[in-house]
C-alpha positions as CSV (number, residue, x, y, z in Angstrom):
1,X,273.4,75.0,193.9
2,X,271.8,73.2,196.9
3,X,274.1,71.2,199.2
4,X,274.2,67.6,198.1
5,X,273.8,66.5,201.8
6,X,270.2,67.8,201.8
7,X,269.0,65.4,199.2
8,X,266.1,63.4,201.0
9,X,265.5,60.8,198.3
10,X,268.0,58.2,199.5
11,X,270.6,57.4,202.2
12,X,273.7,59.4,201.7
13,X,276.1,56.4,201.2
14,X,273.9,55.0,198.4
15,X,273.7,58.3,196.7
16,X,277.6,58.8,197.0
17,X,278.3,55.4,195.5
18,X,276.0,55.9,192.6
19,X,277.2,59.5,192.2
20,X,280.7,58.3,191.6
21,X,279.7,56.3,188.6
22,X,277.5,59.0,187.0
23,X,278.7,61.2,184.3
24,X,279.4,64.8,185.5
25,X,276.4,66.3,183.5
26,X,274.0,63.9,185.0
27,X,275.4,64.7,188.5
28,X,274.9,68.3,187.9
29,X,271.3,67.8,186.8
30,X,270.5,65.6,189.7
31,X,271.9,68.0,192.3
32,X,269.8,70.9,190.9
33,X,266.7,69.0,192.1
34,X,268.0,68.3,195.7
35,X,265.5,70.5,197.5
36,X,265.3,70.8,201.2
37,X,261.6,71.8,201.6
38,X,258.4,70.1,200.7
39,X,258.3,69.1,197.0
40,X,256.2,67.1,194.5
41,X,258.0,64.0,193.1
42,X,257.6,63.9,189.3
43,X,259.9,61.0,188.5
44,X,263.5,59.9,187.8
45,X,266.2,61.2,185.6
46,X,266.7,59.7,182.2
47,X,270.3,59.8,181.0
48,X,272.0,58.1,178.0
49,X,269.0,55.9,177.6
50,X,268.8,54.7,181.2
51,X,266.5,55.6,184.1
52,X,268.4,56.7,187.2
53,X,266.0,56.1,190.1
54,X,268.0,57.7,192.8
55,X,268.2,60.9,190.8
56,X,264.8,62.1,191.7
57,X,263.2,65.0,189.7
58,X,261.0,67.2,191.9
59,X,259.3,70.6,192.0
60,X,259.3,72.7,195.2
61,X,255.7,73.1,196.6
62,X,256.3,76.7,197.3
63,X,257.0,77.3,193.5
64,X,253.7,75.9,192.3
65,X,252.2,79.4,192.4
66,X,254.9,80.5,189.9
67,X,252.7,78.9,187.1
68,X,253.6,76.3,184.6
69,X,253.2,74.6,181.3
70,X,252.4,71.0,180.5
71,X,252.7,70.3,176.8
72,X,253.2,67.6,174.3
73,X,251.5,65.8,171.3
74,X,248.3,63.9,171.7
75,X,248.7,60.6,173.4
76,X,252.1,61.4,175.1
77,X,250.7,61.4,178.7
78,X,249.7,65.0,179.5
79,X,246.4,63.9,181.3
80,X,248.4,61.4,183.5
81,X,250.9,64.2,184.3
82,X,248.0,66.4,185.4
83,X,246.5,63.6,187.5
84,X,250.0,62.9,189.1
85,X,250.5,66.5,190.1
86,X,246.9,67.0,191.3
87,X,247.2,64.0,193.6
88,X,250.3,65.2,195.3
89,X,249.0,68.8,195.6
90,X,245.8,67.3,197.3
91,X,248.0,65.2,199.6
92,X,249.8,68.4,200.7
93,X,246.6,70.2,201.5
94,X,246.3,72.3,198.3
95,X,243.0,72.4,196.4
96,X,243.3,71.8,192.6
97,X,241.0,72.7,189.7
98,X,241.1,70.3,186.7
99,X,239.2,70.9,183.3
100,X,238.4,67.4,182.2
101,X,238.1,67.7,178.4
102,X,237.9,64.0,177.6
103,X,236.1,62.8,180.7
104,X,238.8,60.6,182.0
105,X,240.1,62.5,185.0
106,X,236.9,61.7,187.1
107,X,238.8,58.6,188.4
108,X,240.8,60.7,190.7
109,X,238.4,60.0,193.5
110,X,238.9,56.2,193.3
111,X,241.9,54.1,194.2
112,X,244.0,53.1,191.2
113,X,244.3,49.6,189.8
114,X,247.7,47.9,190.2
115,X,248.9,46.0,187.1
116,X,252.1,45.0,185.4
117,X,252.5,48.4,183.7
118,X,252.0,50.3,187.0
119,X,254.4,47.9,188.9
120,X,257.0,48.3,186.2
121,X,256.8,52.1,186.2
122,X,256.9,52.3,190.1
123,X,260.0,49.9,190.1
124,X,261.8,52.0,187.5
125,X,261.5,55.3,189.4
126,X,261.6,53.9,192.9
127,X,258.0,54.8,193.7
128,X,256.2,53.3,196.7
129,X,253.0,53.0,194.8
130,X,249.8,52.7,196.9
131,X,246.3,52.7,195.4
132,X,244.7,55.9,196.7
133,X,241.5,58.0,196.0
134,X,241.4,61.7,196.6
135,X,238.5,64.1,197.7
136,X,236.9,65.4,194.6
137,X,234.0,67.5,193.5
138,X,232.4,67.2,190.1
139,X,231.0,70.1,188.1
140,X,229.4,70.4,184.7
141,X,229.3,73.7,182.7
142,X,225.7,74.9,182.6
143,X,224.6,71.6,183.9
144,X,225.3,69.9,180.6
145,X,226.8,66.7,181.6
146,X,227.2,65.0,185.0
147,X,228.1,67.3,187.7
148,X,227.0,70.3,189.8
149,X,226.0,73.1,187.4
150,X,228.4,76.0,187.0
151,X,226.6,79.1,185.7
152,X,227.6,82.8,185.5
153,X,225.4,85.8,185.2
154,X,225.9,87.9,182.2
155,X,226.8,90.8,184.4
156,X,229.4,88.6,186.2
157,X,230.9,87.4,182.9
158,X,231.4,90.8,181.7
159,X,231.8,92.3,178.1
160,X,235.4,91.3,177.3
161,X,234.9,87.6,177.9
162,X,231.5,87.6,176.2
163,X,232.9,89.3,173.2
164,X,235.4,86.5,173.0
165,X,232.7,83.9,173.1
166,X,230.6,85.9,170.5
167,X,233.6,86.4,168.3
168,X,233.2,90.1,168.1
169,X,235.9,92.4,166.7
170,X,237.6,95.2,168.6
171,X,235.0,97.8,167.6
172,X,232.1,95.5,168.5
173,X,233.7,94.5,171.8
174,X,234.0,98.2,172.7
175,X,230.4,98.8,171.8
176,X,229.3,95.7,173.9
177,X,231.1,97.4,176.8
178,X,229.1,100.5,176.3
179,X,225.8,98.4,176.4
180,X,227.0,96.9,179.7
181,X,227.6,100.3,180.9
182,X,224.2,101.6,180.0
183,X,222.6,98.6,181.6
184,X,224.5,98.9,184.8
185,X,223.8,102.7,185.1
186,X,220.1,102.1,184.5
187,X,219.8,99.3,187.0
188,X,218.9,96.8,184.4
189,X,220.3,93.5,185.7
190,X,221.8,91.2,183.1
191,X,221.3,87.9,184.6
192,X,220.9,85.7,181.5
193,X,221.2,86.0,177.7
194,X,217.6,87.2,177.2
195,X,218.3,90.1,179.5
196,X,221.1,91.2,177.3
197,X,219.1,90.6,174.2
198,X,216.3,92.6,175.6
199,X,218.5,95.6,176.3
200,X,220.2,95.5,172.9
201,X,216.7,95.1,171.2
202,X,215.4,98.1,173.1
203,X,218.3,100.2,172.2
204,X,217.9,99.4,168.6
205,X,214.2,100.0,168.6
206,X,212.5,103.3,167.7
207,X,211.7,103.9,171.5
208,X,215.3,103.3,172.4
209,X,217.2,105.2,169.7
210,X,217.4,108.4,171.8
211,X,219.0,106.4,174.7
212,X,221.5,104.9,172.1
213,X,222.6,108.5,171.4
214,X,223.4,109.1,175.0
215,X,225.8,106.2,175.3
216,X,228.3,107.6,172.7
217,X,230.3,105.7,170.2
218,X,227.7,103.0,169.6
219,X,226.1,103.0,166.1
220,X,222.8,101.3,165.4
221,X,224.5,99.1,162.8
222,X,227.1,97.8,165.4
223,X,224.3,97.2,167.9
224,X,222.4,95.3,165.3
225,X,225.5,93.0,164.6
226,X,225.8,92.4,168.4
227,X,222.1,91.5,168.5
228,X,222.4,89.0,165.6
229,X,225.6,87.4,167.1
230,X,223.8,87.1,170.4
231,X,220.7,85.5,168.9
232,X,222.7,83.0,167.0
233,X,224.6,82.2,170.1
234,X,221.3,81.5,172.0
235,X,220.1,79.4,169.0
236,X,223.2,77.1,169.7
237,X,222.0,76.3,173.0
238,X,224.1,78.6,175.1
239,X,221.4,80.0,177.2
240,X,221.9,77.4,179.9
241,X,225.4,78.5,180.8
242,X,224.2,81.9,182.0
243,X,221.9,82.5,184.9
244,X,221.5,82.0,188.6
245,X,222.5,80.8,190.9
246,X,225.9,82.0,189.8
247,X,228.8,79.8,190.9
248,X,230.9,81.1,193.7
249,X,234.4,80.4,192.8
250,X,235.4,80.3,196.5
251,X,234.1,76.7,196.3
252,X,237.3,75.8,194.6
253,X,239.3,76.6,197.7
254,X,237.9,73.9,199.9
255,X,239.8,71.3,201.8
256,X,238.4,67.9,203.0
257,X,237.9,66.9,206.7
258,X,241.2,65.1,206.7
259,X,243.1,68.2,205.5
260,X,243.6,67.1,202.0
261,X,242.8,69.7,199.2
262,X,239.6,69.0,197.3
263,X,240.1,68.3,193.5
264,X,237.4,70.2,191.6
265,X,236.8,68.4,188.3
266,X,234.9,70.3,185.6
267,X,233.6,67.9,183.0
268,X,233.8,69.4,179.5
269,X,233.3,66.4,177.4
270,X,229.6,67.1,176.8
271,X,230.5,70.6,175.5
272,X,233.7,69.8,173.4
273,X,232.0,71.1,170.3
274,X,231.9,74.6,171.9
275,X,235.6,75.2,172.5
276,X,235.3,79.0,172.5
277,X,232.6,78.8,175.2
278,X,234.3,76.5,177.5
279,X,237.8,78.0,177.3
280,X,236.5,81.4,178.0
281,X,234.4,80.1,180.9
282,X,237.6,78.7,182.3
283,X,239.2,82.1,182.2
284,X,236.1,83.6,183.9
285,X,236.6,81.2,186.8
286,X,240.2,82.3,187.1
287,X,239.3,86.1,186.7
288,X,236.6,85.7,189.3
289,X,239.0,84.2,191.8
290,X,241.5,87.0,191.0
291,X,238.9,89.6,192.0
292,X,237.9,88.0,195.3
293,X,241.1,86.8,196.8
294,X,243.3,88.9,199.0
295,X,247.0,89.5,198.5
296,X,249.2,86.9,200.1
297,X,252.7,87.5,198.8
298,X,255.2,84.5,198.9
299,X,253.6,81.5,200.5
300,X,254.9,78.1,201.6
301,X,252.3,76.4,199.4
302,X,249.8,77.6,196.9
303,X,246.2,78.4,197.8
304,X,244.9,76.8,194.7
305,X,246.5,75.3,191.5
306,X,244.4,75.8,188.4
307,X,244.9,73.8,185.3
308,X,243.7,75.3,182.0
309,X,243.5,72.5,179.5
310,X,243.4,73.1,175.7
311,X,245.0,76.4,176.4
312,X,245.5,77.3,172.8
313,X,241.7,77.9,172.5
314,X,242.0,80.8,174.8
315,X,244.3,82.6,172.4
316,X,242.8,81.7,169.0
317,X,241.3,84.8,167.4
318,X,241.7,86.7,170.7
319,X,241.5,90.4,170.7
320,X,244.4,92.5,171.9
321,X,242.4,93.5,175.0
322,X,241.7,89.9,175.8
323,X,245.3,88.9,175.5
324,X,246.4,91.9,177.7
325,X,243.8,90.8,180.3
326,X,245.1,87.3,180.3
327,X,248.7,88.4,180.7
328,X,247.9,90.8,183.6
329,X,245.7,88.2,185.4
330,X,248.5,85.6,185.2
331,X,251.1,88.0,186.3
332,X,249.1,89.3,189.3
333,X,247.3,86.2,190.5
334,X,250.5,84.7,191.8
335,X,250.6,87.1,194.7
336,X,247.3,85.8,195.7
337,X,248.6,82.3,196.1
338,X,247.1,80.9,192.8
339,X,249.2,78.9,190.5
340,X,248.0,78.5,186.8
341,X,249.2,75.7,184.5
342,X,248.5,76.0,180.8
343,X,248.0,72.6,179.1
344,X,248.4,72.4,175.3
345,X,250.5,70.8,172.5
346,X,253.4,73.1,172.1
347,X,254.7,76.2,173.9
348,X,254.1,78.0,170.6
349,X,250.4,77.9,171.4
350,X,250.9,80.4,174.3
351,X,251.7,84.0,173.6
352,X,255.3,85.0,174.6
353,X,254.2,87.4,177.4
354,X,252.3,84.7,179.0
355,X,255.0,81.9,178.3
356,X,257.6,84.2,180.0
357,X,255.7,84.0,183.3
358,X,255.5,80.1,183.3
359,X,258.3,79.0,185.6
360,X,257.7,75.3,185.6
361,X,257.7,73.2,182.5
362,X,256.8,69.6,181.7
363,X,257.3,69.0,178.0
364,X,256.1,65.6,176.7
365,X,257.1,64.2,173.3
366,X,256.6,66.2,170.1
367,X,256.3,64.7,166.6
368,X,258.0,66.2,163.5
369,X,256.0,64.6,160.6
370,X,255.5,67.8,158.7
371,X,257.4,71.0,158.0
372,X,255.0,72.8,160.4
373,X,255.7,70.1,163.0
374,X,259.5,70.7,162.6
375,X,259.0,74.4,163.0
376,X,257.1,73.9,166.3
377,X,259.8,71.5,167.5
378,X,262.6,74.0,166.8
379,X,260.7,76.7,168.5
380,X,260.1,74.5,171.5
381,X,263.8,73.7,171.9
382,X,264.7,77.4,171.9
383,X,262.3,78.0,174.9
384,X,264.5,75.7,177.2
385,X,267.7,76.8,179.0
386,X,271.0,75.5,177.6
387,X,271.3,71.7,178.2
388,X,273.8,68.9,177.6
389,X,270.9,67.1,176.0
390,X,270.3,67.1,172.2
391,X,266.8,68.4,172.9
392,X,265.5,68.1,169.4
393,X,266.4,64.4,169.4
394,X,265.2,63.8,172.9
395,X,261.8,65.4,172.4
396,X,261.1,63.3,169.4
397,X,262.1,60.1,171.0
398,X,260.4,60.3,174.5
399,X,258.0,57.5,175.3
400,X,254.6,57.8,176.7
401,X,254.9,59.0,180.4
402,X,258.3,60.6,179.8
403,X,259.0,64.3,179.6
404,X,261.6,67.0,179.7
405,X,261.3,69.0,182.8
406,X,262.7,72.3,184.1
407,X,261.1,74.0,187.2
408,X,262.0,76.8,189.6
409,X,264.3,75.9,192.5
410,X,263.6,77.0,196.0
411,X,265.5,80.3,195.3
412,X,263.5,80.9,192.2
413,X,266.2,80.0,189.7
414,X,265.5,77.6,186.8
415,X,266.7,74.0,187.4
416,X,268.8,72.2,184.8
417,X,266.8,70.6,182.0
418,X,266.1,67.0,183.0
419,X,264.7,64.2,180.7
420,X,262.4,62.4,183.2
421,X,260.5,59.1,183.5
422,X,257.3,60.1,185.3
423,X,255.7,58.4,188.2
424,X,252.4,56.6,187.9
425,X,249.2,58.2,189.4
426,X,247.9,56.3,192.4
427,X,244.2,57.1,191.7
428,X,242.1,55.4,189.0
429,X,243.6,56.2,185.5
430,X,240.3,56.5,183.7
431,X,236.7,57.6,184.2
432,X,234.8,56.9,187.3
433,X,231.8,54.6,186.8
434,X,228.5,56.4,185.9
435,X,226.7,55.1,189.1
436,X,229.5,56.2,191.3
437,X,229.8,59.7,189.6
438,X,226.1,60.4,189.9
439,X,226.1,59.3,193.5
440,X,229.1,61.6,194.3
441,X,227.3,64.5,192.7
442,X,223.9,63.9,194.3
443,X,225.6,63.5,197.8
444,X,227.6,66.7,197.5
445,X,226.7,69.4,199.9
446,X,226.9,71.8,197.0
447,X,224.4,70.1,194.9
448,X,221.3,71.6,196.5
449,X,222.7,75.1,196.4
450,X,223.4,75.0,192.6
451,X,221.3,72.3,190.9
452,X,218.1,74.2,190.3
453,X,218.2,77.3,188.0
454,X,216.5,80.4,189.2
455,X,214.8,83.0,186.8
456,X,214.1,86.1,188.8
457,X,213.0,89.5,187.7
458,X,215.7,91.3,185.7
459,X,216.2,93.4,182.6
460,X,214.0,91.2,180.3
461,X,211.0,91.3,182.6
462,X,211.2,95.0,183.3
463,X,211.6,95.9,179.5
464,X,208.7,93.7,178.6
465,X,206.6,95.4,181.1
466,X,207.8,98.7,179.8
467,X,206.4,97.8,176.3
468,X,203.0,98.4,177.7
469,X,203.8,102.0,178.3
470,X,201.8,104.5,176.3
471,X,204.6,106.3,174.7
472,X,208.4,106.3,174.0
473,X,209.1,108.5,177.0
474,X,207.4,106.1,179.5
475,X,209.2,103.2,178.0
476,X,212.6,104.8,178.4
477,X,211.5,105.6,182.0
478,X,210.8,102.0,182.5
479,X,214.2,101.1,181.2
480,X,215.8,103.6,183.6
481,X,214.0,102.6,186.8
482,X,212.1,99.3,186.1
483,X,208.4,99.1,186.5
484,X,208.3,98.9,190.2
485,X,209.2,101.0,193.2
486,X,212.4,99.9,194.9
487,X,212.2,97.9,198.0
488,X,213.0,99.4,201.3
489,X,216.5,97.8,201.3
490,X,217.1,99.2,197.9
491,X,216.4,102.8,198.9
492,X,219.6,105.0,199.1
493,X,220.5,106.1,202.6
494,X,220.7,109.7,203.4
495,X,224.4,109.7,202.9
496,X,224.2,108.2,199.5
497,X,221.6,110.7,198.5
498,X,224.0,113.4,199.4
499,X,227.0,111.9,197.8
500,X,225.2,110.8,194.7
501,X,227.4,109.5,192.0
502,X,230.7,110.3,193.6
503,X,232.7,108.1,195.7
504,X,229.9,105.5,196.1
505,X,229.9,104.7,192.4
506,X,233.3,103.2,192.8
507,X,232.0,100.5,195.0
508,X,230.7,97.2,193.9
509,X,227.1,96.6,194.2
510,X,225.3,93.3,194.9
511,X,223.3,92.1,191.9
512,X,219.6,93.1,192.3
513,X,220.2,95.9,194.7
514,X,221.1,99.5,194.8
515,X,219.4,100.1,191.4
516,X,220.8,102.7,189.2
517,X,224.4,102.5,190.6
518,X,227.1,101.2,188.2
519,X,229.0,97.9,188.9
520,X,232.7,98.3,189.4
521,X,234.4,96.2,186.7
522,X,237.9,94.9,186.5
523,X,240.6,93.5,184.1
524,X,238.2,91.4,182.1
525,X,235.2,93.7,182.5
526,X,233.8,91.2,184.9
527,X,231.7,92.6,187.8
528,X,233.2,92.9,191.2
529,X,230.5,92.0,193.7
530,X,230.1,92.3,197.4
531,X,228.6,89.6,199.7
532,X,230.9,86.8,198.4
533,X,232.1,84.1,200.6
534,X,235.8,84.4,201.4
535,X,237.9,81.3,202.2
């Protein structure tokens, strides 16, 4: 237990006087949050119906890459908790990624408005509240909405994540992976959805059936199911999410000129009706970061904190392979300095293997109106350490902006469970005005880089040209090598010609070069590419 003398929240005599009057259990809880190093301030302890402002509840900055969970029923204040944590991370120089499902996190760039509610909350928890805006970038998935477009190539997205979006079963997922393997090995670049559809169409055609036999384990019937799912997916307007320029996730690691971390806000309100798509895209962003970042080990502060909102959508109807990939990514990305917070209604929404890795917990109120609600409440209580609180009663009686907290101490041990009245965010608690938002997007140095979609030659164009071949053999040849000779920079060197498909096939290739060499894939089947900017 930390030395009481290290508590920085108030002068020692005042703490001592108040401590003498506090119940022993409240003293033990308060001392568990007396950290000596940099920490984020969450709020003040609630005990026996009273807020104890000198008993500050905090989370060590160095522990934010140990992942976390922000949970609670709708309307209990989860979004404001994200905003509160994001502000303080930014102030400490840590970049933050926020998925903005409802469209009300864009206000983080503007100073907040002081009113009676804010003044009352600040007084309750002894917060020196100052209206402050924080550096932010605004993104929109596929350019649908107001923000810098975020796109992925089909190759970069990979078969596992795409199978989740297409709702394929395990057998179909494995078959899609074989199709990716075929396209990779033949140098057929999968940039957008029409490229993948063209490859599947070719393999199911009379000309391509001999090629289908060479893949192994892929039936024409399964290929047909994948093609129909893909066609239906395109009909839903999903084409805009895939293509070039592909978003470089290194952009999420930026800091502003004043040293504060940039808060990247991905607007998802325009695609709320496509939850499978946006939740899987969030996982792609995280997986892509995992591939590119070097190992850091234990760090004084995270390199990035990533908030996955509506986290239950990731796990709904997920295949075993997909769940395993999420678990491995969460387990391993900590050593690369990235913290991941899952945001959902109850801990029950998150698989046990993932939940076990979430060291920091902020649990807002739960409701128990139905038998299912009661089961969820009971399950939530069991996930917390032993506590002097009657957690079932506390969790159903918390007010908006209040939560039950337990985090990891500076030594990595769980802190005592603390009912907490949370601080008020200092930025605007609501959406940024439309004019201000559009101006921020247009003035971003990233806008010119990503705003305009590019449709260059890839698998679709090559296979279309191959359809003009005189016979099946020529069409298959067109699929294998494209319909043009490789440029000089694409020609293999003498060493590569000697080595052939040996060691060099284990290396990632840049999309559009080194035709015929297979892309190295990782946990989610996403492509690992060279030439990426490192930050």
